PDB file of C-alpha atoms in Angstrom:
ATOM      1  CA  MET A 993       0.761   2.751  20.190  1.00  0.00           C
ATOM      2  CA  ALA A 994       3.993   1.697  18.414  1.00  0.00           C
ATOM      3  CA  GLU A 995       5.060   2.317  15.094  1.00  0.00           C
ATOM      4  CA  PRO A 996       5.383  -0.525  12.334  1.00  0.00           C
ATOM      5  CA  VAL A 997       8.953  -0.596  11.664  1.00  0.00           C
ATOM      6  CA  TRP A 998       9.174  -0.899   7.741  1.00  0.00           C
ATOM      7  CA  ASP A 999      12.147  -3.580   6.739  1.00  0.00           C
ATOM      8  CA  PRO A1000      12.849  -3.536   2.761  1.00  0.00           C
ATOM      9  CA  THR A1001      14.436  -6.440   2.109  1.00  0.00           C
ATOM     10  CA  ARG A1002      11.078  -8.222   3.802  1.00  0.00           C
ATOM     11  CA  TYR A1003       8.723  -6.046   1.423  1.00  0.00           C
ATOM     12  CA  ALA A1004      11.431  -6.715  -1.483  1.00  0.00           C
ATOM     13  CA  ARG A1005      11.187 -10.060  -1.850  1.00  0.00           C
ATOM     14  CA  HIS A1006       7.580 -10.378  -3.533  1.00  0.00           C
ATOM     15  CA  GLY A1007       8.665  -6.951  -5.554  1.00  0.00           C
ATOM     16  CA  ASP A1008       7.640  -7.411  -8.833  1.00  0.00           C
ATOM     17  CA  ALA A1009       3.915  -8.763  -7.384  1.00  0.00           C
ATOM     18  CA  ARG A1010       4.000  -5.813  -5.613  1.00  0.00           C
ATOM     19  CA  LEU A1011       4.838  -3.053  -8.002  1.00  0.00           C
ATOM     20  CA  GLN A1012       2.689  -4.962 -11.486  1.00  0.00           C
ATOM     21  CA  PRO A1013      -0.504  -2.771  -9.653  1.00  0.00           C
ATOM     22  CA  ALA A1014       1.469   0.424  -9.304  1.00  0.00           C
ATOM     23  CA  LEU A1015       2.544  -0.084 -13.607  1.00  0.00           C
ATOM     24  CA  ASP A1016      -0.969  -0.847 -13.907  1.00  0.00           C
ATOM     25  CA  LEU A1017      -2.361   2.643 -11.565  1.00  0.00           C
ATOM     26  CA  LEU A1018       0.240   3.926 -14.117  1.00  0.00           C
ATOM     27  CA  ALA A1019      -0.559   3.160 -17.929  1.00  0.00           C
ATOM     28  CA  ARG A1020      -4.231   5.136 -17.022  1.00  0.00           C
ATOM     29  CA  VAL A1021      -3.013   8.695 -16.128  1.00  0.00           C
ATOM     30  CA  PRO A1022      -3.243  10.077 -19.050  1.00  0.00           C
ATOM     31  CA  LEU A1023      -1.162  13.021 -18.599  1.00  0.00           C
ATOM     32  CA  THR A1024       1.664  12.699 -22.029  1.00  0.00           C
ATOM     33  CA  LYS A1025       3.886  15.622 -20.171  1.00  0.00           C
ATOM     34  CA  ALA A1026       4.489  16.537 -16.263  1.00  0.00           C
ATOM     35  CA  ALA A1027       7.559  18.271 -14.273  1.00  0.00           C
ATOM     36  CA  ARG A1028       6.720  17.508 -10.728  1.00  0.00           C
ATOM     37  CA  VAL A1029       5.170  13.207  -9.987  1.00  0.00           C
ATOM     38  CA  VAL A1030       5.321  13.350  -6.645  1.00  0.00           C
ATOM     39  CA  ASP A1031       5.076   9.521  -5.557  1.00  0.00           C
ATOM     40  CA  LEU A1032       3.873   9.644  -2.111  1.00  0.00           C
ATOM     41  CA  GLY A1033       4.197   6.816   0.303  1.00  0.00           C
ATOM     42  CA  CYS A1034       7.365   5.980  -2.289  1.00  0.00           C
ATOM     43  CA  GLY A1035       8.526   2.838   0.123  1.00  0.00           C
ATOM     44  CA  ALA A1036      11.825   1.628  -1.193  1.00  0.00           C
ATOM     45  CA  GLY A1037      11.733   3.622  -4.828  1.00  0.00           C
ATOM     46  CA  ALA A1038      10.274   0.788  -6.459  1.00  0.00           C
ATOM     47  CA  LEU A1039       7.676   2.927  -9.284  1.00  0.00           C
ATOM     48  CA  PHE A1040      10.775   5.907  -9.854  1.00  0.00           C
ATOM     49  CA  PRO A1041      12.079   3.828 -12.419  1.00  0.00           C
ATOM     50  CA  ALA A1042       8.917   4.197 -14.645  1.00  0.00           C
ATOM     51  CA  LEU A1043       8.077   7.156 -13.795  1.00  0.00           C
ATOM     52  CA  ARG A1044      10.900   8.658 -14.941  1.00  0.00           C
ATOM     53  CA  ALA A1045      11.007   6.653 -17.722  1.00  0.00           C
ATOM     54  CA  ARG A1046       6.990   8.147 -18.369  1.00  0.00           C
ATOM     55  CA  PHE A1047       7.893  11.096 -17.937  1.00  0.00           C
ATOM     56  CA  PRO A1048      11.201  11.940 -18.530  1.00  0.00           C
ATOM     57  CA  GLY A1049      11.774  15.631 -17.905  1.00  0.00           C
ATOM     58  CA  ALA A1050       9.946  15.395 -14.555  1.00  0.00           C
ATOM     59  CA  GLU A1051      11.506  15.683 -11.474  1.00  0.00           C
ATOM     60  CA  LEU A1052      10.627  13.068  -8.912  1.00  0.00           C
ATOM     61  CA  ILE A1053       9.456  13.615  -5.524  1.00  0.00           C
ATOM     62  CA  GLY A1054       9.251  10.919  -2.901  1.00  0.00           C
ATOM     63  CA  VAL A1055       7.596  11.354   0.565  1.00  0.00           C
ATOM     64  CA  ASP A1056       7.550   8.278   3.336  1.00  0.00           C
ATOM     65  CA  ARG A1057       7.162   8.183   6.646  1.00  0.00           C
ATOM     66  CA  SER A1058      10.121   5.909   6.944  1.00  0.00           C
ATOM     67  CA  ALA A1059      14.000   6.731   6.963  1.00  0.00           C
ATOM     68  CA  SER A1060      14.392   2.839   6.554  1.00  0.00           C
ATOM     69  CA  MET A1061      12.743   3.354   2.941  1.00  0.00           C
ATOM     70  CA  LEU A1062      14.140   6.631   1.845  1.00  0.00           C
ATOM     71  CA  ALA A1063      17.521   4.894   3.227  1.00  0.00           C
ATOM     72  CA  ARG A1064      17.074   2.392   0.357  1.00  0.00           C
ATOM     73  CA  VAL A1065      16.038   5.304  -2.540  1.00  0.00           C
ATOM     74  CA  ARG A1066      19.871   6.988  -2.196  1.00  0.00           C
ATOM     75  CA  THR A1067      20.943   4.358  -3.106  1.00  0.00           C
ATOM     76  CA  LEU A1068      19.336   3.711  -5.650  1.00  0.00           C
ATOM     77  CA  ASP A1069      18.642   6.743  -7.687  1.00  0.00           C
ATOM     78  CA  HIS A1070      20.148  10.410  -6.299  1.00  0.00           C
ATOM     79  CA  SER A1071      18.627  11.776  -8.284  1.00  0.00           C
ATOM     80  CA  VAL A1072      15.194  11.197  -6.829  1.00  0.00           C
ATOM     81  CA  ARG A1073      13.999  14.346  -4.083  1.00  0.00           C
ATOM     82  CA  LEU A1074      13.412  12.330  -0.930  1.00  0.00           C
ATOM     83  CA  ILE A1075      11.012  13.839   1.964  1.00  0.00           C
ATOM     84  CA  GLU A1076      11.062  12.573   5.206  1.00  0.00           C
ATOM     85  CA  ALA A1077       6.977  12.752   5.744  1.00  0.00           C
ATOM     86  CA  ASP A1078       3.173  11.407   7.252  1.00  0.00           C
ATOM     87  CA  ALA A1079       1.088  11.781   3.106  1.00  0.00           C
ATOM     88  CA  ALA A1080      -2.052  11.687   6.214  1.00  0.00           C
ATOM     89  CA  THR A1081       0.336  15.622   7.130  1.00  0.00           C
ATOM     90  CA  TRP A1082       2.136  16.212   4.037  1.00  0.00           C
ATOM     91  CA  ARG A1083       1.924  19.497   1.765  1.00  0.00           C
ATOM     92  CA  ALA A1084       3.073  19.874  -2.010  1.00  0.00           C
ATOM     93  CA  GLU A1085       5.375  23.064  -1.992  1.00  0.00           C
ATOM     94  CA  SER A1086       3.921  24.270  -5.233  1.00  0.00           C
ATOM     95  CA  HIS A1087       1.484  22.383  -7.411  1.00  0.00           C
ATOM     96  CA  VAL A1088       1.913  19.606  -9.369  1.00  0.00           C
ATOM     97  CA  ASP A1089       1.319  17.923 -12.074  1.00  0.00           C
ATOM     98  CA  LEU A1090       0.862  14.662 -10.273  1.00  0.00           C
ATOM     99  CA  ILE A1091       0.632  12.738  -6.580  1.00  0.00           C
ATOM    100  CA  VAL A1092       0.900   8.475  -7.462  1.00  0.00           C
ATOM    101  CA  ALA A1093      -0.585   7.344  -3.996  1.00  0.00           C
ATOM    102  CA  ASN A1094      -0.089   3.924  -4.626  1.00  0.00           C
ATOM    103  CA  ALA A1095      -1.084   0.654  -1.656  1.00  0.00           C
ATOM    104  CA  VAL A1096      -0.412   3.651   0.945  1.00  0.00           C
ATOM    105  CA  LEU A1097      -4.527   5.383   1.188  1.00  0.00           C
ATOM    106  CA  HIS A1098      -5.090   2.302   3.309  1.00  0.00           C
ATOM    107  CA  TRP A1099      -3.172   2.716   6.352  1.00  0.00           C
ATOM    108  CA  LEU A1100      -4.793   6.438   6.075  1.00  0.00           C
ATOM    109  CA  ALA A1101      -8.053   7.821   8.376  1.00  0.00           C
ATOM    110  CA  ASP A1102      -9.895  10.267   7.117  1.00  0.00           C
ATOM    111  CA  HIS A1103      -9.792  10.420   3.560  1.00  0.00           C
ATOM    112  CA  ALA A1104     -13.196  11.818   3.144  1.00  0.00           C
ATOM    113  CA  ARG A1105     -10.670  14.866   3.931  1.00  0.00           C
ATOM    114  CA  LEU A1106      -7.703  13.412   2.796  1.00  0.00           C
ATOM    115  CA  LEU A1107      -8.558  13.564  -0.842  1.00  0.00           C
ATOM    116  CA  PRO A1108      -9.887  16.745  -1.379  1.00  0.00           C
ATOM    117  CA  ASP A1109      -7.303  17.799  -0.041  1.00  0.00           C
ATOM    118  CA  LEU A1110      -4.680  15.876  -2.168  1.00  0.00           C
ATOM    119  CA  LEU A1111      -6.643  17.382  -5.934  1.00  0.00           C
ATOM    120  CA  ARG A1112      -6.104  20.311  -4.355  1.00  0.00           C
ATOM    121  CA  GLN A1113      -2.249  19.893  -4.878  1.00  0.00           C
ATOM    122  CA  CYS A1114      -1.636  18.598  -8.170  1.00  0.00           C
ATOM    123  CA  ARG A1115      -3.815  17.926 -11.992  1.00  0.00           C
ATOM    124  CA  VAL A1116      -3.920  14.463 -11.262  1.00  0.00           C
ATOM    125  CA  LEU A1117      -4.023  12.325  -8.529  1.00  0.00           C
ATOM    126  CA  ALA A1118      -3.090   7.942  -9.164  1.00  0.00           C
ATOM    127  CA  VAL A1119      -4.738   5.755  -6.385  1.00  0.00           C
ATOM    128  CA  GLN A1120      -4.587   2.269  -5.372  1.00  0.00           C
ATOM    129  CA  VAL A1121      -5.649   0.799  -2.669  1.00  0.00           C
ATOM    130  CA  PRO A1122      -6.021  -3.104  -1.447  1.00  0.00           C
ATOM    131  CA  ASP A1123      -9.433  -3.860  -1.711  1.00  0.00           C
ATOM    132  CA  ASN A1124      -9.460  -7.710   0.202  1.00  0.00           C
ATOM    133  CA  PHE A1125      -9.805  -7.181   3.607  1.00  0.00           C
ATOM    134  CA  ALA A1126     -12.682  -8.898   3.514  1.00  0.00           C
ATOM    135  CA  ALA A1127     -10.988 -12.820   2.140  1.00  0.00           C
ATOM    136  CA  PRO A1128      -9.675 -15.591   3.872  1.00  0.00           C
ATOM    137  CA  SER A1129      -6.540 -13.673   4.543  1.00  0.00           C
ATOM    138  CA  HIS A1130      -7.391 -10.945   6.698  1.00  0.00           C
ATOM    139  CA  ARG A1131     -10.229 -12.241   8.187  1.00  0.00           C
ATOM    140  CA  LEU A1132      -7.971 -14.761   9.890  1.00  0.00           C
ATOM    141  CA  VAL A1133      -5.704 -12.029  11.423  1.00  0.00           C
ATOM    142  CA  ARG A1134      -8.026 -10.463  12.478  1.00  0.00           C
ATOM    143  CA  GLU A1135      -9.439 -13.574  14.217  1.00  0.00           C
ATOM    144  CA  THR A1136      -6.233 -14.104  15.272  1.00  0.00           C
ATOM    145  CA  MET A1137      -5.545 -11.682  16.701  1.00  0.00           C
ATOM    146  CA  LEU A1138      -8.529 -11.630  19.177  1.00  0.00           C
ATOM    147  CA  ALA A1139      -7.726 -15.523  20.685  1.00  0.00           C
ATOM    148  CA  GLY A1140      -4.328 -15.837  22.723  1.00  0.00           C
ATOM    149  CA  ALA A1141      -2.391 -14.575  24.687  1.00  0.00           C
ATOM    150  CA  TRP A1142      -1.185 -10.785  22.575  1.00  0.00           C
ATOM    151  CA  ALA A1143      -5.033 -10.537  22.222  1.00  0.00           C
ATOM    152  CA  ALA A1144      -4.932  -7.285  25.145  1.00  0.00           C
ATOM    153  CA  GLU A1145      -2.291  -6.015  23.461  1.00  0.00           C
ATOM    154  CA  LEU A1146      -4.107  -5.570  19.613  1.00  0.00           C
ATOM    155  CA  ARG A1147      -7.156  -4.753  20.899  1.00  0.00           C
ATOM    156  CA  HIS A1148      -7.230  -1.652  20.023  1.00  0.00           C
ATOM    157  CA  VAL A1149      -4.863  -2.503  16.768  1.00  0.00           C
ATOM    158  CA  THR A1150      -5.752  -1.656  13.182  1.00  0.00           C
ATOM    159  CA  LEU A1151      -5.140  -3.098   9.472  1.00  0.00           C
ATOM    160  CA  GLY A1152      -3.909  -0.550   7.102  1.00  0.00           C
ATOM    161  CA  ASP A1153      -7.852  -1.031   6.411  1.00  0.00           C
ATOM    162  CA  GLN A1154      -8.999   2.390   5.642  1.00  0.00           C
ATOM    163  CA  VAL A1155     -10.548   1.602   2.394  1.00  0.00           C
ATOM    164  CA  LEU A1156     -13.783   2.931   1.501  1.00  0.00           C
ATOM    165  CA  PRO A1157     -16.850   1.459  -0.270  1.00  0.00           C
ATOM    166  CA  ALA A1158     -15.833   2.688  -4.288  1.00  0.00           C
ATOM    167  CA  LYS A1159     -18.950   4.010  -4.190  1.00  0.00           C
ATOM    168  CA  ALA A1160     -17.943   6.419  -1.406  1.00  0.00           C
ATOM    169  CA  TYR A1161     -14.356   7.134  -3.698  1.00  0.00           C
ATOM    170  CA  ALA A1162     -16.849   8.180  -6.666  1.00  0.00           C
ATOM    171  CA  ALA A1163     -18.605  10.664  -4.184  1.00  0.00           C
ATOM    172  CA  LEU A1164     -15.988  12.227  -3.059  1.00  0.00           C
ATOM    173  CA  LEU A1165     -14.081  12.818  -6.383  1.00  0.00           C
ATOM    174  CA  ARG A1166     -17.182  14.673  -8.098  1.00  0.00           C
ATOM    175  CA  ARG A1167     -17.836  16.591  -5.269  1.00  0.00           C
ATOM    176  CA  ALA A1168     -14.588  17.988  -5.596  1.00  0.00           C
ATOM    177  CA  GLY A1169     -15.689  18.416  -9.109  1.00  0.00           C
ATOM    178  CA  ALA A1170     -12.700  15.929 -10.399  1.00  0.00           C
ATOM    179  CA  THR A1171     -13.225  13.466 -13.696  1.00  0.00           C
ATOM    180  CA  TRP A1172     -12.161  10.288 -13.095  1.00  0.00           C
ATOM    181  CA  ASP A1173     -11.586   6.840 -13.985  1.00  0.00           C
ATOM    182  CA  MET A1174     -12.335   3.822 -11.560  1.00  0.00           C
ATOM    183  CA  TRP A1175     -11.675  -0.117 -11.987  1.00  0.00           C
ATOM    184  CA  ARG A1176     -10.602  -2.843  -9.645  1.00  0.00           C
ATOM    185  CA  THR A1177      -8.242  -6.099 -10.677  1.00  0.00           C
ATOM    186  CA  THR A1178      -8.062  -9.317  -8.540  1.00  0.00           C
ATOM    187  CA  TYR A1179      -4.508 -10.405  -8.985  1.00  0.00           C
ATOM    188  CA  PHE A1180      -3.811 -14.230  -8.506  1.00  0.00           C
ATOM    189  CA  GLN A1181      -0.597 -14.954  -6.741  1.00  0.00           C
ATOM    190  CA  GLN A1182       1.568 -17.172  -7.747  1.00  0.00           C
ATOM    191  CA  LEU A1183       3.854 -18.288  -3.938  1.00  0.00           C
ATOM    192  CA  ASP A1184       5.638 -20.435  -2.689  1.00  0.00           C
ATOM    193  CA  GLY A1185       5.824 -22.535  -0.312  1.00  0.00           C
ATOM    194  CA  ALA A1186       3.626 -23.722   2.389  1.00  0.00           C
ATOM    195  CA  ASP A1187       4.492 -20.905   4.937  1.00  0.00           C
ATOM    196  CA  ALA A1188       3.629 -18.189   1.620  1.00  0.00           C
ATOM    197  CA  VAL A1189       0.702 -16.432   2.751  1.00  0.00           C
ATOM    198  CA  LEU A1190       2.062 -15.321   5.957  1.00  0.00           C
ATOM    199  CA  GLU A1191       5.125 -13.913   4.606  1.00  0.00           C
ATOM    200  CA  TRP A1192       3.814 -12.030   2.294  1.00  0.00           C
ATOM    201  CA  LEU A1193       1.987 -10.438   5.019  1.00  0.00           C
ATOM    202  CA  ARG A1194       4.869 -10.126   7.179  1.00  0.00           C
ATOM    203  CA  GLY A1195       5.559  -7.720   4.858  1.00  0.00           C
ATOM    204  CA  THR A1196       2.562  -5.007   5.820  1.00  0.00           C
ATOM    205  CA  THR A1197      -0.099  -6.367   7.081  1.00  0.00           C
ATOM    206  CA  LEU A1198       1.582  -7.202  10.298  1.00  0.00           C
ATOM    207  CA  LEU A1199       3.461  -5.046  10.360  1.00  0.00           C
ATOM    208  CA  PRO A1200       0.967  -3.481  12.907  1.00  0.00           C
ATOM    209  CA  VAL A1201       0.086  -6.405  15.145  1.00  0.00           C
ATOM    210  CA  HIS A1202       4.616  -6.954  16.026  1.00  0.00           C
ATOM    211  CA  ALA A1203       5.037  -3.781  16.355  1.00  0.00           C
ATOM    212  CA  ALA A1204       2.671  -3.675  19.377  1.00  0.00           C
ATOM    213  CA  LEU A1205       3.538  -6.804  20.609  1.00  0.00           C
ATOM    214  CA  GLY A1206       7.552  -5.753  20.881  1.00  0.00           C
ATOM    215  CA  GLY A1207       9.240  -6.535  17.642  1.00  0.00           C
ATOM    216  CA  ALA A1208       8.654  -9.149  14.866  1.00  0.00           C
ATOM    217  CA  ASP A1209      11.668 -10.981  16.650  1.00  0.00           C
ATOM    218  CA  GLN A1210       9.789 -11.218  20.235  1.00  0.00           C
ATOM    219  CA  PRO A1211       8.764 -14.682  21.305  1.00  0.00           C
ATOM    220  CA  LEU A1212       4.391 -13.335  21.341  1.00  0.00           C
ATOM    221  CA  SER A1213       4.380 -11.813  18.102  1.00  0.00           C
ATOM    222  CA  ARG A1214       6.260 -15.610  17.039  1.00  0.00           C
ATOM    223  CA  ALA A1215       3.820 -17.619  18.732  1.00  0.00           C
ATOM    224  CA  PHE A1216       1.239 -14.864  17.267  1.00  0.00           C
ATOM    225  CA  ASP A1217       2.664 -15.576  13.010  1.00  0.00           C
ATOM    226  CA  ALA A1218       3.109 -19.611  14.450  1.00  0.00           C
ATOM    227  CA  ALA A1219      -0.641 -20.001  15.305  1.00  0.00           C
ATOM    228  CA  LEU A1220      -1.512 -17.571  12.321  1.00  0.00           C
ATOM    229  CA  GLY A1221       0.335 -19.557   9.953  1.00  0.00           C
ATOM    230  CA  ALA A1222      -1.810 -23.071  10.164  1.00  0.00           C
ATOM    231  CA  ARG A1223      -4.635 -21.153   9.898  1.00  0.00           C
ATOM    232  CA  LEU A1224      -3.690 -19.081   6.593  1.00  0.00           C
ATOM    233  CA  ARG A1225      -2.193 -22.530   5.284  1.00  0.00           C
ATOM    234  CA  ALA A1226      -5.307 -24.631   5.307  1.00  0.00           C
ATOM    235  CA  ALA A1227      -7.367 -21.553   3.912  1.00  0.00           C
ATOM    236  CA  TYR A1228      -4.703 -21.472   1.224  1.00  0.00           C
ATOM    237  CA  PRO A1229      -2.964 -25.228   0.689  1.00  0.00           C
ATOM    238  CA  VAL A1230      -0.095 -25.899  -1.287  1.00  0.00           C
ATOM    239  CA  ASP A1231      -1.164 -26.680  -4.979  1.00  0.00           C
ATOM    240  CA  THR A1232       1.527 -29.770  -6.803  1.00  0.00           C
ATOM    241  CA  SER A1233       4.006 -27.284  -7.330  1.00  0.00           C
ATOM    242  CA  GLY A1234       4.464 -26.604  -4.335  1.00  0.00           C
ATOM    243  CA  ARG A1235       2.951 -23.505  -5.326  1.00  0.00           C
ATOM    244  CA  VAL A1236       0.475 -21.363  -2.967  1.00  0.00           C
ATOM    245  CA  VAL A1237      -2.228 -18.905  -5.437  1.00  0.00           C
ATOM    246  CA  PHE A1238      -3.114 -16.527  -3.253  1.00  0.00           C
ATOM    247  CA  PRO A1239      -6.063 -14.269  -5.043  1.00  0.00           C
ATOM    248  CA  PHE A1240      -5.277 -10.150  -4.327  1.00  0.00           C
ATOM    249  CA  ARG A1241      -8.803  -7.885  -5.026  1.00  0.00           C
ATOM    250  CA  ARG A1242      -7.132  -4.027  -5.659  1.00  0.00           C
ATOM    251  CA  LEU A1243      -8.851  -0.884  -5.742  1.00  0.00           C
ATOM    252  CA  PHE A1244      -8.295   2.403  -8.342  1.00  0.00           C
ATOM    253  CA  PHE A1245      -8.961   5.205  -9.101  1.00  0.00           C
ATOM    254  CA  VAL A1246      -7.294   7.909 -11.246  1.00  0.00           C
ATOM    255  CA  ALA A1247      -9.231  11.251 -10.871  1.00  0.00           C
ATOM    256  CA  GLU A1248      -8.261  14.482 -13.263  1.00  0.00           C
ATOM    257  CA  THR A1249      -8.871  18.234 -11.397  1.00  0.00           C
ATOM    258  CA  GLY A1250      -9.292  19.784 -14.748  1.00  0.00           C
TER     259      GLY A1250
END
């Protein structure tokens, strides 16, 4: 299966909205000092300024499998140590104080193995994952994948929906001997334009769809987006101000290993 291609420019179009959950997650991290901090799945590095402000003396390490995202980080902060690696298999060289896994674990399978493994590498593990896979946006993506000329190409595509129920995470963390703080938040994003939700999804959720169809600019991808866009416009109508309200629920937890 073709690998999704991350576009730092497209992803950054909703940069403030995507960053706010990460800032809310960081605010609940109980550490006052840290020597080594890892941003696992750092993307284009939007969280590094906040990490630098919170832990000014720490070594910051960014891990991501996307070379294009890491290239963007290098243009913004030369002091961060960057590692091109898959978050599912990356291992810290030595024990670290904090691992932040913001909006990355939902792309990875086998959380029952992954979470205990990450906890063994750090004092604190801070996680945020989307929790909106039952929302109209994602339901319509799945329905559109099944109905059209693209259905055969998309039959094995997953949408980054590897998230477990909150109770399952609580059980995993308890078995690992961690103490934890867990919560949910729904963000009501105000997006501009009739196709705003489609544009949001193009930056993340639709990446594996477009990859399976040969790229976002290919005719079959454009046809898929047109069909999906019509459905999304009906589900998320534009209000009188020209904006679309897009509710987005997210699940958070911060776990301490003692």
